[in-house]
Coordinates of C-alpha atoms in Angstrom, one line a residue:
Chain A
M1 CA -13.8 -18.5 -1.0
A2 CA -17.3 -20.0 0.7
S3 CA -15.5 -23.1 0.4
G4 CA -18.4 -26.4 1.5
H5 CA -21.5 -25.5 -0.7
E6 CA -21.8 -26.6 -4.2
S7 CA -22.2 -25.2 -7.3
D8 CA -24.1 -26.2 -10.9
D9 CA -21.9 -24.0 -12.3
P10 CA -18.2 -26.3 -13.2
T11 CA -15.7 -24.0 -13.6
A12 CA -16.6 -22.8 -9.9
E13 CA -16.7 -26.1 -8.5
I14 CA -13.4 -27.2 -10.2
M15 CA -12.2 -23.7 -8.6
E16 CA -13.9 -25.0 -4.3
A17 CA -11.7 -28.2 -5.6
T18 CA -8.0 -26.3 -5.8
Y19 CA -8.9 -24.5 -3.0
R20 CA -9.4 -27.2 -1.4
A21 CA -6.8 -29.1 -2.3
L22 CA -4.9 -26.0 -1.5
C23 CA -5.5 -25.5 1.6
E24 CA -5.2 -28.8 2.4
H25 CA -1.9 -29.9 0.7
G26 CA -0.2 -26.4 0.0
Y27 CA 1.3 -25.9 -3.3
P28 CA 4.1 -27.3 -4.0
E29 CA 1.9 -31.2 -3.4
T30 CA -1.4 -30.3 -4.9
S31 CA -1.5 -32.3 -7.9
I32 CA -4.1 -32.2 -11.1
S33 CA -5.2 -35.3 -9.5
K34 CA -5.3 -33.8 -5.6
I35 CA -7.5 -31.3 -7.3
A36 CA -9.5 -33.9 -9.1
D37 CA -10.2 -36.1 -6.1
E38 CA -11.6 -32.9 -4.6
F39 CA -14.2 -32.3 -7.8
E40 CA -17.2 -34.7 -7.4
K41 CA -18.4 -34.4 -10.7
S42 CA -16.4 -36.0 -14.0
Q43 CA -13.1 -35.8 -13.4
S44 CA -12.4 -36.2 -17.0
L45 CA -13.8 -32.6 -17.5
L46 CA -10.6 -30.9 -15.6
Y47 CA -8.1 -32.7 -17.3
Y48 CA -10.0 -31.9 -20.8
H49 CA -9.3 -27.8 -19.5
Y50 CA -6.4 -28.2 -18.1
E51 CA -3.0 -29.3 -19.4
D52 CA -1.5 -29.1 -15.6
K53 CA -1.4 -27.7 -11.8
E54 CA -0.1 -24.4 -13.7
D55 CA -2.3 -24.0 -16.2
L56 CA -5.7 -24.5 -13.6
L57 CA -3.8 -22.1 -10.8
E58 CA -3.9 -19.5 -13.5
D59 CA -7.8 -20.0 -13.7
F60 CA -7.3 -19.9 -9.8
L61 CA -5.1 -16.2 -10.1
R62 CA -8.4 -15.0 -12.3
Y63 CA -11.5 -15.9 -10.3
L64 CA -10.2 -14.9 -7.1
L65 CA -9.5 -11.8 -8.9
D66 CA -13.0 -11.4 -9.7
Q67 CA -13.8 -13.4 -6.6
L68 CA -12.2 -10.3 -4.9
E69 CA -13.4 -7.2 -6.9
A70 CA -16.5 -8.6 -6.0
E71 CA -16.0 -8.2 -2.4
L72 CA -14.8 -4.9 -3.0
D73 CA -17.1 -3.3 -5.0
E74 CA -19.9 -4.6 -2.5
I75 CA -18.3 -2.5 0.7
D76 CA -20.3 -0.3 1.7
E77 CA -19.3 2.2 3.9
D78 CA -19.9 5.9 4.3
D79 CA -17.4 6.6 7.3
P80 CA -13.8 6.2 5.9
V81 CA -12.0 4.4 8.6
Q82 CA -15.1 1.4 8.5
R83 CA -14.2 1.8 4.8
L84 CA -11.0 1.2 5.2
S85 CA -11.1 -1.0 7.8
A86 CA -13.3 -3.0 5.5
V87 CA -10.9 -3.5 2.7
L88 CA -8.8 -4.7 5.3
D89 CA -10.9 -6.4 5.9
R90 CA -11.4 -8.6 2.5
L91 CA -6.5 -8.7 3.1
F92 CA -6.5 -9.0 6.4
P93 CA -9.1 -10.7 8.8
R94 CA -9.5 -10.1 12.7
D95 CA -9.4 -13.4 14.4
I96 CA -8.6 -15.0 11.4
D97 CA -9.5 -18.6 11.7
D98 CA -7.6 -22.2 10.9
E99 CA -9.2 -22.2 7.5
G100 CA -8.3 -18.3 6.3
I101 CA -4.7 -18.9 7.5
R102 CA -4.5 -22.7 5.5
F103 CA -5.4 -20.0 2.5
R104 CA -3.2 -17.6 2.5
R105 CA -0.2 -20.5 3.0
A106 CA -1.1 -21.7 0.5
I107 CA -1.7 -18.0 -1.2
L108 CA 2.1 -17.1 -0.2
E109 CA 3.8 -20.4 -1.8
I110 CA 2.0 -19.5 -4.8
R111 CA 3.3 -16.3 -5.0
S112 CA 6.9 -16.8 -4.3
Q113 CA 6.4 -18.5 -7.5
A114 CA 5.6 -15.8 -9.0
P115 CA 9.1 -14.6 -10.4
Y116 CA 9.1 -17.8 -12.7
H117 CA 5.5 -17.5 -14.2
D118 CA 4.0 -14.2 -15.8
V119 CA 0.6 -14.9 -15.6
Y120 CA 1.0 -15.6 -11.9
Q121 CA 2.7 -12.1 -10.9
E122 CA 0.7 -11.1 -13.5
Q123 CA -2.9 -11.5 -10.9
F124 CA -0.7 -10.8 -8.4
K125 CA 0.0 -7.7 -10.2
R126 CA -3.7 -7.0 -9.9
S127 CA -4.7 -7.6 -7.4
D128 CA -2.7 -5.1 -5.9
D129 CA -3.2 -2.7 -8.3
L130 CA -6.6 -3.3 -7.6
I131 CA -6.2 -3.6 -3.4
L132 CA -4.3 -0.1 -3.2
A133 CA -6.5 1.6 -5.0
E134 CA -9.0 1.4 -2.5
I135 CA -7.0 2.2 0.0
V136 CA -6.1 5.0 -1.8
D137 CA -10.1 6.4 -2.7
A138 CA -10.9 5.6 1.1
I139 CA -7.8 7.7 2.2
E140 CA -8.8 10.7 -0.3
D141 CA -12.4 10.4 1.2
G142 CA -11.3 10.6 4.4
I143 CA -9.5 13.7 3.1
D144 CA -12.0 15.0 1.5
S145 CA -14.1 15.1 4.3
G146 CA -12.1 15.6 7.3
A147 CA -12.1 12.5 8.9
F148 CA -7.7 12.1 7.8
R149 CA -4.5 14.5 8.0
A150 CA -3.3 15.2 4.6
V151 CA -1.3 12.3 4.0
N152 CA -0.2 11.4 1.0
S153 CA -2.8 9.4 -0.3
Q154 CA -0.4 6.4 -2.5
Q155 CA 1.9 6.1 0.1
T156 CA 0.4 5.8 3.0
A157 CA -1.5 3.5 1.2
E158 CA 1.5 1.9 -0.3
F159 CA 2.7 1.4 3.8
I160 CA -0.7 0.1 4.7
Y161 CA -0.3 -2.7 1.7
S162 CA 3.1 -3.7 2.9
T163 CA 2.5 -3.7 6.7
A164 CA -0.7 -5.5 6.6
Y165 CA 1.2 -8.4 3.5
G166 CA 4.5 -9.2 5.9
G167 CA 2.2 -9.5 9.4
I168 CA 0.4 -11.9 7.1
E169 CA 3.5 -13.6 6.3
L170 CA 5.4 -13.6 9.6
G171 CA 1.9 -14.6 11.2
V172 CA 1.1 -17.7 8.8
T173 CA 4.6 -18.9 7.9
L174 CA 5.3 -19.2 11.9
E175 CA 1.9 -20.0 12.3
D176 CA 1.5 -17.5 14.7
E177 CA -2.4 -16.8 15.7
D178 CA -1.1 -14.4 18.1
S179 CA 1.3 -12.3 16.2
L180 CA -1.3 -12.7 13.7
E181 CA -3.9 -10.7 15.3
R182 CA -0.9 -8.1 16.6
S183 CA 0.1 -7.3 13.3
R184 CA -3.9 -6.8 12.8
V185 CA -4.3 -3.9 15.6
A186 CA -1.2 -2.6 15.3
I187 CA -2.0 -1.8 11.6
D188 CA -5.2 0.1 13.4
D189 CA -3.0 1.2 15.5
Y190 CA -1.3 3.8 12.7
I191 CA -3.8 4.2 11.0
D192 CA -5.3 6.0 14.5
S193 CA -2.7 7.6 14.9
H194 CA -0.9 8.3 11.8
L195 CA -4.2 8.7 9.7
R196 CA -7.5 10.0 11.2
M197 CA -7.1 14.1 12.1
Y198 CA -8.3 13.9 16.0
A199 CA -6.1 10.9 17.2
Chain B
M1 CA 26.1 -13.5 1.9
A2 CA 29.8 -13.2 -0.6
S3 CA 29.6 -14.6 -3.0
G4 CA 32.4 -15.6 -5.8
H5 CA 35.5 -15.7 -3.1
E6 CA 36.8 -18.9 -2.0
S7 CA 37.1 -20.2 1.0
D8 CA 39.5 -23.8 2.3
D9 CA 36.0 -24.2 4.9
P10 CA 34.6 -27.4 3.4
T11 CA 30.9 -26.9 5.0
A12 CA 31.1 -22.5 4.1
E13 CA 31.6 -24.2 0.5
I14 CA 28.8 -26.7 0.8
M15 CA 26.8 -23.1 2.1
E16 CA 28.1 -20.8 -0.9
A17 CA 26.8 -23.6 -3.3
T18 CA 24.1 -23.6 -1.9
Y19 CA 23.7 -19.8 -2.2
R20 CA 24.6 -19.3 -5.7
A21 CA 22.1 -22.2 -6.8
L22 CA 18.8 -20.8 -4.6
C23 CA 20.2 -17.6 -6.6
E24 CA 19.9 -19.3 -9.7
H25 CA 17.3 -22.0 -10.0
G26 CA 15.4 -20.3 -7.3
Y27 CA 13.9 -23.7 -4.1
P28 CA 11.8 -25.9 -5.9
E29 CA 14.3 -26.1 -8.8
T30 CA 16.7 -26.2 -7.1
S31 CA 18.5 -29.9 -6.2
I32 CA 21.2 -31.3 -4.5
S33 CA 22.8 -32.4 -7.7
K34 CA 22.5 -28.8 -8.9
I35 CA 24.1 -27.2 -5.9
A36 CA 27.5 -30.4 -6.6
D37 CA 27.0 -28.9 -10.0
E38 CA 28.2 -25.3 -8.2
F39 CA 30.3 -26.6 -5.9
E40 CA 33.9 -27.4 -6.9
K41 CA 35.3 -29.7 -4.3
S42 CA 34.6 -33.4 -4.6
Q43 CA 30.7 -34.0 -4.7
S44 CA 30.1 -37.1 -2.8
L45 CA 31.0 -35.5 0.5
L46 CA 28.6 -33.6 -0.3
Y47 CA 26.4 -36.5 -0.8
Y48 CA 28.1 -38.0 1.6
H49 CA 26.5 -34.9 4.6
Y50 CA 23.2 -34.6 3.5
E51 CA 20.8 -37.4 2.7
D52 CA 18.5 -34.7 0.7
K53 CA 17.8 -30.6 -0.4
E54 CA 15.5 -30.3 2.5
D55 CA 18.7 -32.0 5.4
L56 CA 21.1 -29.6 3.8
L57 CA 18.5 -26.4 4.0
E58 CA 17.9 -27.4 7.1
D59 CA 22.3 -26.2 7.5
F60 CA 22.0 -23.8 4.6
L61 CA 19.6 -21.8 7.3
R62 CA 21.6 -22.7 10.4
Y63 CA 24.5 -21.4 8.4
L64 CA 22.2 -17.5 7.7
L65 CA 21.3 -17.9 10.7
D66 CA 25.0 -17.7 12.4
Q67 CA 26.2 -15.4 9.3
L68 CA 22.7 -12.6 10.6
E69 CA 23.9 -13.1 13.9
A70 CA 27.5 -12.1 12.7
E71 CA 26.6 -9.0 10.9
L72 CA 24.4 -7.5 14.4
D73 CA 26.8 -8.0 16.6
E74 CA 29.5 -5.9 14.0
I75 CA 27.1 -3.1 13.9
D76 CA 28.7 -0.2 16.1
E77 CA 26.6 2.7 15.9
D78 CA 25.6 5.3 18.4
D79 CA 23.2 7.5 17.2
P80 CA 20.0 5.1 17.4
V81 CA 18.3 5.8 13.8
Q82 CA 21.4 5.2 12.5
R83 CA 21.5 1.9 14.4
L84 CA 18.0 1.2 13.5
S85 CA 19.1 2.0 9.8
A86 CA 21.6 -0.3 9.9
V87 CA 19.7 -3.2 11.5
L88 CA 17.4 -2.5 8.5
D89 CA 19.6 -2.0 5.5
R90 CA 20.6 -5.6 7.1
L91 CA 17.1 -7.0 6.3
F92 CA 16.0 -4.5 3.9
P93 CA 19.3 -2.2 2.1
R94 CA 18.4 0.5 -0.4
D95 CA 19.3 0.2 -3.5
I96 CA 19.2 -3.7 -3.7
D97 CA 20.9 -4.7 -6.1
D98 CA 19.9 -8.1 -8.4
E99 CA 21.6 -10.5 -7.0
G100 CA 20.3 -9.6 -3.7
I101 CA 16.5 -9.4 -4.9
R102 CA 17.4 -12.9 -6.3
F103 CA 18.2 -14.3 -2.6
R104 CA 15.3 -12.9 -1.7
R105 CA 13.0 -13.9 -3.2
A106 CA 15.1 -17.4 -2.5
I107 CA 14.2 -17.3 1.3
L108 CA 11.0 -16.2 0.5
E109 CA 10.1 -19.5 -1.2
I110 CA 12.0 -21.6 2.0
R111 CA 10.1 -19.5 4.5
S112 CA 6.5 -20.2 2.2
Q113 CA 7.5 -24.1 3.1
A114 CA 7.7 -23.3 6.5
P115 CA 4.9 -24.6 7.6
Y116 CA 5.4 -27.8 6.2
H117 CA 9.1 -28.0 7.5
D118 CA 9.9 -27.8 11.7
V119 CA 12.9 -26.9 10.7
Y120 CA 12.8 -24.8 8.6
Q121 CA 9.5 -23.2 11.3
E122 CA 12.0 -22.9 13.9
Q123 CA 15.4 -21.3 12.0
F124 CA 13.1 -18.9 10.9
K125 CA 11.2 -17.4 14.3
R126 CA 14.9 -17.8 15.7
S127 CA 15.7 -15.0 12.7
D128 CA 12.9 -13.3 13.0
D129 CA 13.6 -12.8 16.6
L130 CA 17.2 -12.3 16.3
I131 CA 16.0 -9.3 14.3
L132 CA 12.6 -7.7 16.4
A133 CA 15.3 -8.2 19.7
E134 CA 17.9 -5.5 18.0
I135 CA 14.9 -3.4 16.1
V136 CA 14.0 -3.0 20.2
D137 CA 17.5 -2.1 21.5
A138 CA 18.0 0.0 19.4
I139 CA 14.6 1.8 20.0
E140 CA 14.8 1.8 23.5
D141 CA 17.9 3.3 23.5
G142 CA 16.6 6.0 21.8
I143 CA 13.8 6.3 23.4
D144 CA 16.5 6.4 26.9
S145 CA 18.5 9.4 24.8
G146 CA 15.8 11.0 24.0
A147 CA 16.1 10.5 20.5
F148 CA 12.8 9.1 20.3
R149 CA 9.3 9.1 21.3
A150 CA 8.8 6.8 24.6
V151 CA 6.9 4.5 22.2
N152 CA 6.0 0.5 22.9
S153 CA 8.9 -0.6 22.0
Q154 CA 7.6 -3.7 21.4
Q155 CA 5.2 -3.4 19.7
T156 CA 7.2 -0.3 17.2
A157 CA 9.6 -2.6 16.2
E158 CA 7.0 -5.3 14.9
F159 CA 5.1 -2.8 12.5
I160 CA 8.7 -1.8 11.5
Y161 CA 9.8 -5.1 10.7
S162 CA 6.1 -6.6 9.4
T163 CA 6.2 -3.3 6.9
A164 CA 9.9 -4.6 5.6
Y165 CA 9.0 -7.7 5.4
G166 CA 6.4 -7.0 3.6
G167 CA 7.7 -4.8 1.4
I168 CA 9.9 -7.7 0.3
E169 CA 8.0 -9.5 0.3
L170 CA 5.5 -7.3 -2.5
G171 CA 8.6 -5.5 -4.6
V172 CA 9.9 -9.6 -5.2
T173 CA 7.4 -11.8 -6.0
L174 CA 7.0 -8.4 -8.8
E175 CA 10.6 -7.5 -9.8
D176 CA 9.7 -4.2 -8.9
E177 CA 12.9 -2.4 -8.4
D178 CA 10.4 1.1 -8.2
S179 CA 8.4 -0.5 -5.4
L180 CA 10.9 -1.7 -3.6
E181 CA 13.2 1.7 -3.7
R182 CA 9.5 3.2 -2.8
S183 CA 9.1 0.2 0.8
R184 CA 12.8 1.5 2.4
V185 CA 11.8 5.6 1.6
A186 CA 8.2 4.9 3.1
I187 CA 10.0 2.5 6.5
D188 CA 12.7 6.0 6.7
D189 CA 9.6 8.3 6.4
Y190 CA 7.3 6.1 9.3
I191 CA 11.4 6.5 11.5
D192 CA 11.0 10.0 10.5
S193 CA 7.3 11.2 11.8
H194 CA 6.6 8.6 14.2
L195 CA 9.5 7.9 16.6
R196 CA 11.9 11.0 16.0
M197 CA 12.3 13.3 18.8
Y198 CA 11.5 16.3 16.9
A199 CA 10.7 15.7 13.6

């Protein structure tokens, strides 16, 4: 999510403010009033639209999902390895920066609360499905073109996605950048050794 | 953690009460008073020992680490595949039951707060290191005995551990038992195809 620039769309501005508050304070400490502190326009707009933090966060997750969908749509790589790598970069970039770590920290906090919030859970399910479908597509393209071995695309996609999610979870919660870097390299190595036809 | 039975050790009883409260209410909703509700002895003992929930949870994480250490010590498998599988079973059992899901849900919630609590973070780091060391040992044993290929044991252990953690994270937060089962099968398949010498 591009922070720092200002938008003329009030919804986008509220979402940017939510993003900044979550990165700064983490999920439990983020309140409507802390989001309001990050919101430069009339704060009453925010209180008018949202009853509580959960209500706002539901919209925030929808907004993130739309952004993710747009970002995945933008991927325009012909080479299957590059395409798969581009999808993974959206989820788990190489050289993840400090803002990226703080954003993922907040996402993991919100996800940990998904069992108690149906809408959170539904949004995470949708974003999982979206990313998995992209990984499956990239793998199947690679199989069709002869670049990848004839693996089970669904199982392999779920395996790669789990590994990426776990690598983020382990590295972000321990604030260990080396661990994050090693995890991403290990996924790339797996794709090279397990998926590529002529490894 | 074996719940249901009563111990004569007051610390163990407090820890069992904490476990039950976390499984039942989740992390944010668990308070000292909710833990006290699960504690059959004098509740003043609990208030005497612990200032707040975080303070108690720090001890709870230490207690879990001791339990994990004891459980890993008990593993007595000569076959490297069986040994590796036994270590993974402690973390990510096959046919994980409802209590197991609720317990892991609570652990993921606490872990998501590790960036804000040094002691939480330290305990998770120690338990990660403990499990990783066991996986590395099992892999190296297998390489020495000729059962496993000569992989990089540290990288392979981290990869397996990330995959297991991510599989738990994805399945538990979406309460999707099929996804949990598939994730564990995928790890077993990876060990078979990537690690075993004669796959």
